[in-house]
Coordinates of C-alpha atoms and ligand atoms in Angstrom, one line a residue:
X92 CA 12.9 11.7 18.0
X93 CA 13.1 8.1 17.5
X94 CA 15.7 6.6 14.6
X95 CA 14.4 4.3 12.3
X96 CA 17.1 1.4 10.9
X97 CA 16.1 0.7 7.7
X98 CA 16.7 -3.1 6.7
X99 CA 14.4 -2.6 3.7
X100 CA 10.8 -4.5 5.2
X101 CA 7.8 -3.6 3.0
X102 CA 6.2 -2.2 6.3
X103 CA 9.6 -0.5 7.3
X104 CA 7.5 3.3 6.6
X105 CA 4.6 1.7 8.3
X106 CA 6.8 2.0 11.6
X107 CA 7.2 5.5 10.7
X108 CA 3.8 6.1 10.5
X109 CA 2.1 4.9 13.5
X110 CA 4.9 6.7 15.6
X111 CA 4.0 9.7 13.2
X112 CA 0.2 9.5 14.0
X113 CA 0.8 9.0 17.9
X114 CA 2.7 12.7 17.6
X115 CA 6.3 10.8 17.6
X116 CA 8.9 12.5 15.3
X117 CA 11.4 9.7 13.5
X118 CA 14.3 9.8 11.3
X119 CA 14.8 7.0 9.1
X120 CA 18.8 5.9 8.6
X121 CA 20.4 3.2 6.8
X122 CA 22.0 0.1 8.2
X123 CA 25.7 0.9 6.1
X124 CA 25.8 4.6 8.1
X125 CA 23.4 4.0 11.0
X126 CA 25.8 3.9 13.6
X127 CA 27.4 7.7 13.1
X128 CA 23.8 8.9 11.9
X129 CA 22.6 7.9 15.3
X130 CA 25.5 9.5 17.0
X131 CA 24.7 13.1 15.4
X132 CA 21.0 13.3 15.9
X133 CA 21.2 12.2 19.2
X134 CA 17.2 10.1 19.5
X135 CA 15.9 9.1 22.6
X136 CA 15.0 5.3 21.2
X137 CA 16.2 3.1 18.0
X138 CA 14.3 1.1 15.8
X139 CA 15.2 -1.6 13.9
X140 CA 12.7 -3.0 10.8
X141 CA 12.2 -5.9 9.2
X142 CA 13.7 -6.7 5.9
X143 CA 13.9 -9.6 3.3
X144 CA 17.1 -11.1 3.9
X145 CA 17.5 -14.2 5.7
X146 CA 20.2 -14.0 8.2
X147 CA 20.3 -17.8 7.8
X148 CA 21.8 -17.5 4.3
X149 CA 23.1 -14.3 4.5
X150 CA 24.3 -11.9 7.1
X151 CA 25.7 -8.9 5.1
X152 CA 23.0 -6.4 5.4
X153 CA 24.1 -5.7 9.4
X154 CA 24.6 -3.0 11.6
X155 CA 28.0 -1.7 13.4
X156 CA 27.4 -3.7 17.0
X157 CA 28.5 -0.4 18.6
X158 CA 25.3 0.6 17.9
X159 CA 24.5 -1.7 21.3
X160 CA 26.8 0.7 23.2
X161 CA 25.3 4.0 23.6
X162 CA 23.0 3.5 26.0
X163 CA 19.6 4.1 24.0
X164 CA 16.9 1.6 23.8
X165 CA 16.1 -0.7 21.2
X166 CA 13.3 -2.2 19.8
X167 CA 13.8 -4.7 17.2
X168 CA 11.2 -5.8 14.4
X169 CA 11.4 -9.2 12.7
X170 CA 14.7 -8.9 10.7
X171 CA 15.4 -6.6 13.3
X172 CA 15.3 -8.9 16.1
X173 CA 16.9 -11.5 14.8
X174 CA 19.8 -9.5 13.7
X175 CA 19.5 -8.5 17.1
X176 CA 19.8 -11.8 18.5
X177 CA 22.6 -12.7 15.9
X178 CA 25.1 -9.7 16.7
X179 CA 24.8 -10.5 20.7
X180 CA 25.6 -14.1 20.9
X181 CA 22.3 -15.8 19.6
X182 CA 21.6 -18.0 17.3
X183 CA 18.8 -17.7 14.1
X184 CA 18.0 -20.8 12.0
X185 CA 15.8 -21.1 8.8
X186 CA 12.6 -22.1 9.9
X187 CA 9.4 -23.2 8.7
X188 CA 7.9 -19.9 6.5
X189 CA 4.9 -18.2 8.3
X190 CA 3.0 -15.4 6.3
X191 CA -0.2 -13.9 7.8
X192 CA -2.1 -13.7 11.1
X193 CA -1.0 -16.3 14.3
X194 CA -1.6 -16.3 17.8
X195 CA 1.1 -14.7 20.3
X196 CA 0.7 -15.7 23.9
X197 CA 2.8 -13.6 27.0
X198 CA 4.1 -15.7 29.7
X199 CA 5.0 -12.1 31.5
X200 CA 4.5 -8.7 29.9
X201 CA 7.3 -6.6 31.2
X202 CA 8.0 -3.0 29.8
X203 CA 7.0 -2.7 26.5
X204 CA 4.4 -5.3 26.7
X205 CA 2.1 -4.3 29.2
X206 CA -1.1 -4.3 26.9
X207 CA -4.5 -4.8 28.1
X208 CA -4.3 -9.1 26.9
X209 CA -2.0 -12.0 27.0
X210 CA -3.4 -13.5 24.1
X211 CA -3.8 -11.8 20.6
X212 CA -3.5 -11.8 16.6
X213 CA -0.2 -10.8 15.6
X214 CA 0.8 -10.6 11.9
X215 CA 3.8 -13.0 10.6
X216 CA 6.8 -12.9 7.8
X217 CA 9.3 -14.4 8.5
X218 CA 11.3 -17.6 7.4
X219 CA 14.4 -17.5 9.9
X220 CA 13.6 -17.8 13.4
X221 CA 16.0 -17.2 16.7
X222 CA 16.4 -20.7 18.1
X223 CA 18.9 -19.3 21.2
X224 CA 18.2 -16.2 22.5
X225 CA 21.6 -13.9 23.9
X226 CA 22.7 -13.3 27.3
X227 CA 20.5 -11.3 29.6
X228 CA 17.1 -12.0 27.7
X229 CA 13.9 -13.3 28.5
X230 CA 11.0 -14.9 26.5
X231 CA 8.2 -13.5 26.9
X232 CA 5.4 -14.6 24.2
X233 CA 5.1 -17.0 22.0
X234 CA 2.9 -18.7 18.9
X235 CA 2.5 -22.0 18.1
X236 CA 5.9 -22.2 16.0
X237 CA 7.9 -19.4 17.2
X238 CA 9.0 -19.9 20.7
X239 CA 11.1 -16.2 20.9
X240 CA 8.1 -14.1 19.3
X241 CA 8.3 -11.7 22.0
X242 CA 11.8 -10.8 24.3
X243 CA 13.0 -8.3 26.9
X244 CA 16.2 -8.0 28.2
X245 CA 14.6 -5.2 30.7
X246 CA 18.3 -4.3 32.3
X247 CA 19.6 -2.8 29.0
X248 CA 16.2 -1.6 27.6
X249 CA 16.3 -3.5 24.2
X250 CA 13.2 -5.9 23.2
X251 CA 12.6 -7.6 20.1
X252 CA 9.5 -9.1 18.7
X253 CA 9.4 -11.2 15.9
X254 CA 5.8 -10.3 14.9
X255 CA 5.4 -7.0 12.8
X256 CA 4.1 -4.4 15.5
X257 CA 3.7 -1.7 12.6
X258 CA 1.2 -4.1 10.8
X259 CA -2.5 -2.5 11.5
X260 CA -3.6 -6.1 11.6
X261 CA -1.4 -6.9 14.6
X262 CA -3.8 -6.6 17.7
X263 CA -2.4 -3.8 20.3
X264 CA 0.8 -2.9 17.7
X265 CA 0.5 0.6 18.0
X266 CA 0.4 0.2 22.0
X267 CA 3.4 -1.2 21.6
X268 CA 5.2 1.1 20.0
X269 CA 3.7 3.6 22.0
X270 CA 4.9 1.8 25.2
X271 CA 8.2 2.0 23.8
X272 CA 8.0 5.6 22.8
X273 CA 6.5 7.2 25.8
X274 CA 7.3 5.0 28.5
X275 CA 10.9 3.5 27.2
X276 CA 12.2 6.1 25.0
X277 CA 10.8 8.7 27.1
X278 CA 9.0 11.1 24.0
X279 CA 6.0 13.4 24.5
X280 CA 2.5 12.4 21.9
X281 CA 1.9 15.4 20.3
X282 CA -0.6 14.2 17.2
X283 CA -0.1 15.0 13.6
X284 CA -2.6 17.7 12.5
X285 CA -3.7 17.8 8.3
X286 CA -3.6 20.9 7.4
X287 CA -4.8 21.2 3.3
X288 CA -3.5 24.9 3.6
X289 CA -0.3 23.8 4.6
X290 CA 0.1 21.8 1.7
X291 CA -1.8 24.7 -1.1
X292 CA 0.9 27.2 0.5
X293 CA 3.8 24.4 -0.1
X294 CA 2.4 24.2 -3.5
X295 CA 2.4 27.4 -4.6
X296 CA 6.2 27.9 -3.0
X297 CA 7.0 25.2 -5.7
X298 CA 5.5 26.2 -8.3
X299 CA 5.4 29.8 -8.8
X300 CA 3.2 31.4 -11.6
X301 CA 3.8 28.4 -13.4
X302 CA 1.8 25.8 -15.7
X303 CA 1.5 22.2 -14.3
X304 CA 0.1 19.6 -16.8
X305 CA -2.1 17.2 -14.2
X306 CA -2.5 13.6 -14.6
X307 CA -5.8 12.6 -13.2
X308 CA -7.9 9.6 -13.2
X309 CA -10.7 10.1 -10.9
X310 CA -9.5 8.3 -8.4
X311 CA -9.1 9.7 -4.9
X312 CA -5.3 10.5 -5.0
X313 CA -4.9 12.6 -8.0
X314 CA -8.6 14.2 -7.4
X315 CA -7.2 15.1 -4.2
X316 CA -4.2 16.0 -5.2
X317 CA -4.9 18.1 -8.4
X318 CA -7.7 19.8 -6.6
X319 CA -5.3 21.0 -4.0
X320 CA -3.1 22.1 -6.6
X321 CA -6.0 23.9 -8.1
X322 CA -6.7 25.5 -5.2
X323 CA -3.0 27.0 -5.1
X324 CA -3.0 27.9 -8.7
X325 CA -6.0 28.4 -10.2
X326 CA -6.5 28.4 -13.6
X327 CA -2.5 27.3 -14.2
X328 CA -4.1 24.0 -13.4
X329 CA -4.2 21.6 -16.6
X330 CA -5.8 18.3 -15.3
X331 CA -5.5 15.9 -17.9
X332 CA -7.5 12.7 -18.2
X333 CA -6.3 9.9 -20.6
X334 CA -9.3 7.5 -21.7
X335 CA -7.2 4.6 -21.6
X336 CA -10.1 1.9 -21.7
X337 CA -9.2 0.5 -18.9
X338 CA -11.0 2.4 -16.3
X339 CA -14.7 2.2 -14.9
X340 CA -16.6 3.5 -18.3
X341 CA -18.3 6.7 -17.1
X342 CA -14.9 7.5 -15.2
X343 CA -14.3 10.3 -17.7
X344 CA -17.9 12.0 -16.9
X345 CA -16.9 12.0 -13.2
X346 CA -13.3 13.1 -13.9
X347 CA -15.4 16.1 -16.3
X348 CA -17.9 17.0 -12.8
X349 CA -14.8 17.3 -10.6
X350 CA -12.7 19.6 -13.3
X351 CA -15.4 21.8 -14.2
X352 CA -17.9 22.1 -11.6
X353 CA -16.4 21.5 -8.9
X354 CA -13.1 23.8 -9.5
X355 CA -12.7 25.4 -12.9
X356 CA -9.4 24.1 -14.9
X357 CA -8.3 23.7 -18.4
X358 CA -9.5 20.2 -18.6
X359 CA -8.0 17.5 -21.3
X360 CA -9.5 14.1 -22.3
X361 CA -7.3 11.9 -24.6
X362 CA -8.9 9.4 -26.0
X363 CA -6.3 6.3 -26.5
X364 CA -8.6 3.6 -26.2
X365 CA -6.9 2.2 -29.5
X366 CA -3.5 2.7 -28.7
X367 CA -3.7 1.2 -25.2
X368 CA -6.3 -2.2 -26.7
X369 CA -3.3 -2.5 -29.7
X370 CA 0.3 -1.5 -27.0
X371 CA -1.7 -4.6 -25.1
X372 CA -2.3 -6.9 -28.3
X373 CA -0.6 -10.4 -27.6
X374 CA 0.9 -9.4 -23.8
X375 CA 0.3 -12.0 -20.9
X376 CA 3.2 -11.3 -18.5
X377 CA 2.0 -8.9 -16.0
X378 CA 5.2 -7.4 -15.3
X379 CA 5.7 -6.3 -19.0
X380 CA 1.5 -5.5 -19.1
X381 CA 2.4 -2.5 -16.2
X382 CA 5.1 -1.2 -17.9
X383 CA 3.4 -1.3 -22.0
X384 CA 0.9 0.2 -19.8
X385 CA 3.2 2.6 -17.9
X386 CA 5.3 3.8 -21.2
X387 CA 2.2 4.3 -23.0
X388 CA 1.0 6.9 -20.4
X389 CA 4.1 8.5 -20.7
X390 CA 4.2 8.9 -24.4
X391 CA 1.1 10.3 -24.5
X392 CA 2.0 12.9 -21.3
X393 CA 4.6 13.8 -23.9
X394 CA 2.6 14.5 -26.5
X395 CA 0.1 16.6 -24.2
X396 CA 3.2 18.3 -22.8
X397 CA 4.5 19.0 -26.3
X398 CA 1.1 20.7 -27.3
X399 CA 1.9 22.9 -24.1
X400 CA 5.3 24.3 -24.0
X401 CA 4.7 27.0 -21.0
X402 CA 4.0 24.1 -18.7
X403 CA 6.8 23.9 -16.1
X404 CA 5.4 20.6 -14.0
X405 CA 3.6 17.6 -14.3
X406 CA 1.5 16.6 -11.3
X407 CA 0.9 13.3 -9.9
X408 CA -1.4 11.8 -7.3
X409 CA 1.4 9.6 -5.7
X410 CA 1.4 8.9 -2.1
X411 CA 3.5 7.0 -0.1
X412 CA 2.3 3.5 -0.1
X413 CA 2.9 3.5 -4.0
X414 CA 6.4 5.2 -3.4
X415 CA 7.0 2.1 -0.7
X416 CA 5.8 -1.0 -3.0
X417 CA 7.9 0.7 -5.8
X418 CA 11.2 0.1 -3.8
X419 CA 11.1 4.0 -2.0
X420 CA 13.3 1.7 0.5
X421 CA 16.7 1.1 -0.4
X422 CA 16.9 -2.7 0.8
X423 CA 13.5 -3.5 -0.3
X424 CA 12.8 -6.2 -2.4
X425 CA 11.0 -5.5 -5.9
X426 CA 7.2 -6.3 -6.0
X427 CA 5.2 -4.3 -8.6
X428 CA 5.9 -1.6 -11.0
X429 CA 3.5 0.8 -10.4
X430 CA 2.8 2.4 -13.3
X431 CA 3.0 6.0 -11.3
X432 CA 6.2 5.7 -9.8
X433 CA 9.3 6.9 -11.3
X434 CA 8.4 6.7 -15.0
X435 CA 9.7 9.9 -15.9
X436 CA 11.5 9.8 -18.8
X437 CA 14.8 12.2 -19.0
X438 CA 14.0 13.8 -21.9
X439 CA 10.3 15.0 -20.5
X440 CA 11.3 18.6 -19.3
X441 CA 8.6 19.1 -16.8
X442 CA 9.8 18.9 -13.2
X443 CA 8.1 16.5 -11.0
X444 CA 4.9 17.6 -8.3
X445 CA 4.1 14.6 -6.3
X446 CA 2.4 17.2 -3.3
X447 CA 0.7 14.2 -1.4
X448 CA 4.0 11.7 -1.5
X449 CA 4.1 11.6 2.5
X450 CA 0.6 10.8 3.2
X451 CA -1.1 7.6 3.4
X452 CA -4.7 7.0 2.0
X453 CA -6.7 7.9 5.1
X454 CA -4.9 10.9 5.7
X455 CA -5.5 12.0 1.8
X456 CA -9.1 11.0 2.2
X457 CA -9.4 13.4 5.6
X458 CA -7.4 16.4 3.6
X459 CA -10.1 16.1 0.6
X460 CA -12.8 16.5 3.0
X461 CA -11.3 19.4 4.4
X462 CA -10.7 20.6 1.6
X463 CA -14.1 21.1 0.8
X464 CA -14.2 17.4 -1.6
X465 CA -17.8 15.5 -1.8
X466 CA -18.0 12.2 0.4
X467 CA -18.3 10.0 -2.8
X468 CA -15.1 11.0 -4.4
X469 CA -13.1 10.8 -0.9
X470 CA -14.5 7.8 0.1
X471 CA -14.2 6.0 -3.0
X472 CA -12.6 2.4 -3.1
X473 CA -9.1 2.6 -4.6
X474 CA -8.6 1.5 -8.4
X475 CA -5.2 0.5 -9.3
X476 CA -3.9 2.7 -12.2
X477 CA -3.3 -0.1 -14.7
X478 CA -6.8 -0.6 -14.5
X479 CA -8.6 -3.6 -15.4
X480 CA -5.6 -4.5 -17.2
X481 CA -4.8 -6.0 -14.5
X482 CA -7.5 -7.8 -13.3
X483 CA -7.5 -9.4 -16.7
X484 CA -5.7 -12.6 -16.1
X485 CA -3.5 -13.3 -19.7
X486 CA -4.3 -11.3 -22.4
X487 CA -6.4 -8.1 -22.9
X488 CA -8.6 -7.6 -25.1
X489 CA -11.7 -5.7 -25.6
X490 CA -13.9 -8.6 -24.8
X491 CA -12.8 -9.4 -21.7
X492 CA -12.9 -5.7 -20.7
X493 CA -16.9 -5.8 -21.2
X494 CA -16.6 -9.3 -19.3
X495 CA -14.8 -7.4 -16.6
X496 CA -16.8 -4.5 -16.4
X497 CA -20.2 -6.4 -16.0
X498 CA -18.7 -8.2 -13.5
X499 CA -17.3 -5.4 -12.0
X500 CA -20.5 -3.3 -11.9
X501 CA -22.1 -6.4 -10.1
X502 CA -19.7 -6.5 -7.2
X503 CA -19.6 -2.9 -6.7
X504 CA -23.5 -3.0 -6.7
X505 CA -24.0 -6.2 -4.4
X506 CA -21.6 -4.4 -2.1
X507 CA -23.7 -1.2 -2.2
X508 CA -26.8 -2.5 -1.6
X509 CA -25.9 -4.6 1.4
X510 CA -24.2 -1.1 2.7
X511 CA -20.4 -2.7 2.7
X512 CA -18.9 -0.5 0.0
X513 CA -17.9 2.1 3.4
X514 CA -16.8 -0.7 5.2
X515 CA -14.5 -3.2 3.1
X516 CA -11.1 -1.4 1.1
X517 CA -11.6 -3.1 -2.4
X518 CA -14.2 -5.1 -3.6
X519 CA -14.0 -6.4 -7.4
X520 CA -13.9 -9.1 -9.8
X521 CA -11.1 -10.7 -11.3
X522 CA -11.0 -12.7 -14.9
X523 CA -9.1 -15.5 -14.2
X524 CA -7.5 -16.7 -17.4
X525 CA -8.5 -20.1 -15.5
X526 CA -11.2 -22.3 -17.3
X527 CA -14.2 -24.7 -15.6
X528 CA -16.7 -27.0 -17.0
X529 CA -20.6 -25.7 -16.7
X530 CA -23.9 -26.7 -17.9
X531 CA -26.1 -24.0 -19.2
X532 CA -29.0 -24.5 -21.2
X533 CA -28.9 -28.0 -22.2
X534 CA -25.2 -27.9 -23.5
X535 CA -21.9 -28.3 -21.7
X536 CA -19.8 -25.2 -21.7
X537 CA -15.9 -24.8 -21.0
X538 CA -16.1 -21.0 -19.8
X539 CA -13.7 -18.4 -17.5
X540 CA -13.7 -18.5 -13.7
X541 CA -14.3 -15.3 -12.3
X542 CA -12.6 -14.8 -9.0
X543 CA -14.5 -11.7 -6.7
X544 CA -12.2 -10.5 -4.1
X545 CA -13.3 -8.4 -1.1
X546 CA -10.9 -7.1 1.5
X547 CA -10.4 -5.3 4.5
X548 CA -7.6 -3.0 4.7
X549 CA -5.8 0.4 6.5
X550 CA -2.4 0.5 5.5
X551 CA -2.7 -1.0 2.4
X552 CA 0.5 -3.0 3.8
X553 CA -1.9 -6.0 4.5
X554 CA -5.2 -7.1 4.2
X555 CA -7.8 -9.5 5.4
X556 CA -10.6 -11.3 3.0
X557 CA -13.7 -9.6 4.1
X558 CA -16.2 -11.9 5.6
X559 CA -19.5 -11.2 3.3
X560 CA -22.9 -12.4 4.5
X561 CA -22.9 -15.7 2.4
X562 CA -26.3 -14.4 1.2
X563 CA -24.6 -11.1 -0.8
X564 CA -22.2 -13.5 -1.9
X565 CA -24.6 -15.7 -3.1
X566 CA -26.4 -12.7 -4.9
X567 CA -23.0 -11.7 -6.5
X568 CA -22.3 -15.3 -7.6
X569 CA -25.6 -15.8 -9.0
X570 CA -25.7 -12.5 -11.0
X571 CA -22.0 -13.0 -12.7
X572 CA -22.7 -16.2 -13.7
X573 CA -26.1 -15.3 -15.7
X574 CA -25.4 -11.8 -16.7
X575 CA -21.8 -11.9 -17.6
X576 CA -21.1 -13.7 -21.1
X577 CA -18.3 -16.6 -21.2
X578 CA -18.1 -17.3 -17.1
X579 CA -18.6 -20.8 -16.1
X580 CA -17.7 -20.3 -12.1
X581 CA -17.0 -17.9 -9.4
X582 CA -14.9 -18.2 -6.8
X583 CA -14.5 -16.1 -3.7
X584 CA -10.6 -15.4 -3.1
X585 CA -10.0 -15.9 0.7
X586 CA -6.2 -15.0 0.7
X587 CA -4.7 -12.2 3.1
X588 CA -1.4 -9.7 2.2
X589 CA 0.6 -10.7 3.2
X590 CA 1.3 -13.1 1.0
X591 CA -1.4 -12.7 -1.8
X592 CA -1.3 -8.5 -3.1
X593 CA -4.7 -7.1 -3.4
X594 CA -4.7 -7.2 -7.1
X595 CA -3.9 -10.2 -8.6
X596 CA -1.4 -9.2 -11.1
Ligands
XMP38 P1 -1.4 -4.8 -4.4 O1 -2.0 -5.6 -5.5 O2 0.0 -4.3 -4.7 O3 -2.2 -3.4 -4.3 O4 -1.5 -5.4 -3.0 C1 -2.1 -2.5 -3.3 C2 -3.1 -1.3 -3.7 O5 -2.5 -0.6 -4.9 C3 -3.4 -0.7 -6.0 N1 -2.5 -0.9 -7.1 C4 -2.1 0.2 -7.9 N2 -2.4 1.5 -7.9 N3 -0.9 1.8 -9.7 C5 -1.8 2.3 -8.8 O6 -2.1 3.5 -8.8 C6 -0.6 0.5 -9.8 O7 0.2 0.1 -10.7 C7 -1.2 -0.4 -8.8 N4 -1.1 -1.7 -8.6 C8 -1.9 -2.0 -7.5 C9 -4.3 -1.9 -5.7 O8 -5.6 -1.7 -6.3 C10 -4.4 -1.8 -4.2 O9 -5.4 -0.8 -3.8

């Protein structure tokens, strides 16, 4: 077992998870009680993350230095290097910010980095950089601005790279961290097997004979989820489906198929499209748009729950990446409220089920299929649950929704029709809030920019803007601007994640 230190990185549980799918168990400890964690559960390797701080301006969030001492290797990541570097004698500086993909090139490529090239993508965030590296290390790779991206100090097994490895971007990462599991830590692979039984049997430990009230939204994590869950309890299953407005329109006819044909429950469909258009009356702030839109779910959950008193739980399709961006990591920094995260009220009696909150997308995709789920739910393109709300730059209103749902439709069927919708994570169209100058007909008009984003993700951790034949973009361009009412322009939004999210608010 390898010991993760937690410094609080967004991709801290990614680390966890490659090491996971190569068959590696980990543990993940805190930086405050590493030290005597460590020294109980005895691991054969330690990692250190990433994290937000800057060790330039602040150097609290540390590790006991004994940690140094007991022999195991370590592999530090980013923050983790650097902290590395500052707690044996080096030196880190604030340096020029780098977010996104850059070059590494290996001088030598001893232990750890013996991968099959010298020269390869890597992804960068970082804005402190080790200027002096400690006794008894070596550089080994470098990018253009980072001159320690890659060390070894080979005599006490600890290497630190300043790249994130755990980043599915990052070309040969998980050889990396393979090469420091296998060959350095000495651990066994022994590959993660999903098991949808597994889970169905977990479920019906939890829950009993008992009612759970099932919010679903036709996406694939709550199908998958819920129909698990179905699967465990049958008819105790109450899947309920709020027409917020602000999904696909025909979302409730698919959420209808899955509930009733394709595993009988005690389906409800709220229809709140009033409540959620007049909660969102006047709102522009993005932060305070999630949570109108996040409290409103809740009341109405309430009021379901309150119409069924037997129910013991209330089921959500969490999994992990949302528990991660919704600060699951106790040093991580805040980036979005997602609305299905932790808004629980107290006074809601119903016990939390959350049965996929340790899997990733891919692996919730794989147990649907196994589970006996159709290709085009599984394989669907994630929808955030906010909806378009959120893809409604400024204020939303009902207007913009058809704007956004033409526009939507367009993309989605572009996509299609080229056979991309398989390949590429998201595709969609955003309503900017931004306004351009056009000419249509003979009259000047001052009309929205619609921005289309298409991107390439696994981990949901980062992303790459797709690289469309110009000719589908051209087709997609072409068809917003004519066919959907009020749009001047359309831009395509070539911005990766890290730094831009997917979704725009
Ligand atoms: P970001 O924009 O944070 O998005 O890079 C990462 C992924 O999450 C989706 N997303 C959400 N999903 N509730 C959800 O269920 C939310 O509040 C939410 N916000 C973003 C987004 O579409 C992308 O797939």
């Amino acid at each position: 077992m390898i010991v993760i230190v937690d410094f609080g990185s967004q991709t801290a549980h990614l680390i966890g998870r490659r090491l996971r799918q190569l068959g590696v168990a980990v543990e993940y400890a805190y930086p405050d009680d590493a030290l005597p964690f460590i020294k109980e559960h005895k691991p054969s390797g330690i990692i250190f993350s990433g994290g937000p701080n800057d060790i330039s301006h602040d150097a609290s969030l540390s590790i006991d230095k004994r940690v140094f001492t007991l022999g195991l290797p370590v592999f530090g990541i980013c923050y983790g290097w650097q902290l590395t570097a500052h707690l044996l004698g080096g030196t880190v500086k604030h340096s020029k910010k780098e977010y996104g993909p850059e070059e590494i090139v290996f001088d030598k490529q001893p232990g750890i980095f013996s991968l099959p090239e010298k020269t390869f993508s890597v992804i960068m965030s970082h804005g402190d950089t080790v200027t002096k590296l400690p006794k008894g290390f070596t550089a080994v790779g470098r990018t253009k601005q980072v001159e320690y991206a890659a060390v070894a100090n080979e005599s006490s097994n600890i290497y630190g790279v300043q790249f994130h490895p755990e980043a599915y971007h990052t070309e040969y990462g998980i050889e990396l961290l393979k090469n420091f599991a296998q060959n350095v830590c000495g651990e066994s692979l022994n590959p993660l097997v999903l098991d949808p039984q597994q889970i169905i049997k977990e479920i019906q430990a939890i829950v009993g004979n008992k009612k759970v009230i099932y919010a679903v939204s036709g996406g694939v994590d709550s199908t998958v989820s819920a129909f698990l869950t179905g699967k465990a309890i049958g008819k105790n299953l109450l899947p309920v489906y709020v027409e917020s407005g602000l999904m696909r329109p025909e979302t409730d006819k698919r959420v209808q198929y899955i509930f009733t044909k394709l595993i009988k429950a005690s389906l409800v469909i709220v229809d709140a499209r009033k409540r959620f258009l007049n909660a969102l009356r006047g709102i522009t702030d993005p932060e305070v748009k999630r949570k109108t839109i996040g409290k409103l779910y809740v009341d109405i959950f309430e009021e379901v729950a309150a119409k069924h008193k037997d129910a013991a739980f209330l089921g959500q399709g969490t999994i992990y990446s949302d528990v991660i961006e919704s600060k699951g990591s106790k040093h991580a920094s805040h980036i979005k409220s997602h609305h299905n995260v932790g808004g629980l009220p107290k006074e809601l009696k119903l016990q939390l089920l959350e049965p996929l909150r340790n899997y990733y997308k891919d692996e919730v995709r794989q147990l649907g299929r196994l589970a006996g789920l159709p290709e085009n739910i599984v394989n669907q393109q994630p929808f955030p649950g906010p909806g378009f709300a959120v893809r409604i730059r400024g204020e939303v209103t009902e207007e913009r929704l058809k704007q956004v749902w033409v526009a939507d439709a367009i993309v989605l069927e572009e996509i299609k029709k080229a056979e991309l919708y398989d390949k590429v994570f998201q595709s969609f169209a955003v309503m900017t809030g931004a306004f351009s100058t056009a000419v249509k007909g003979d009259g000047r008009v001052f009309a929205e920019v619609v921005a289309v984003r298409i991107i390439e993700s696994r981990d949901i951790m980062t992303s790459q803007w797709a690289h469309i034949p110009y000719d589908v973009l051209a087709a997609i361009s072409s068809r917003i601007v004519n066919e959907v009412p009020g749009v001047s322009r359309v831009v395509y939004d070539i911005t990766t994640k890290p730094p831009a999210t997917m979704e725009w608010e």
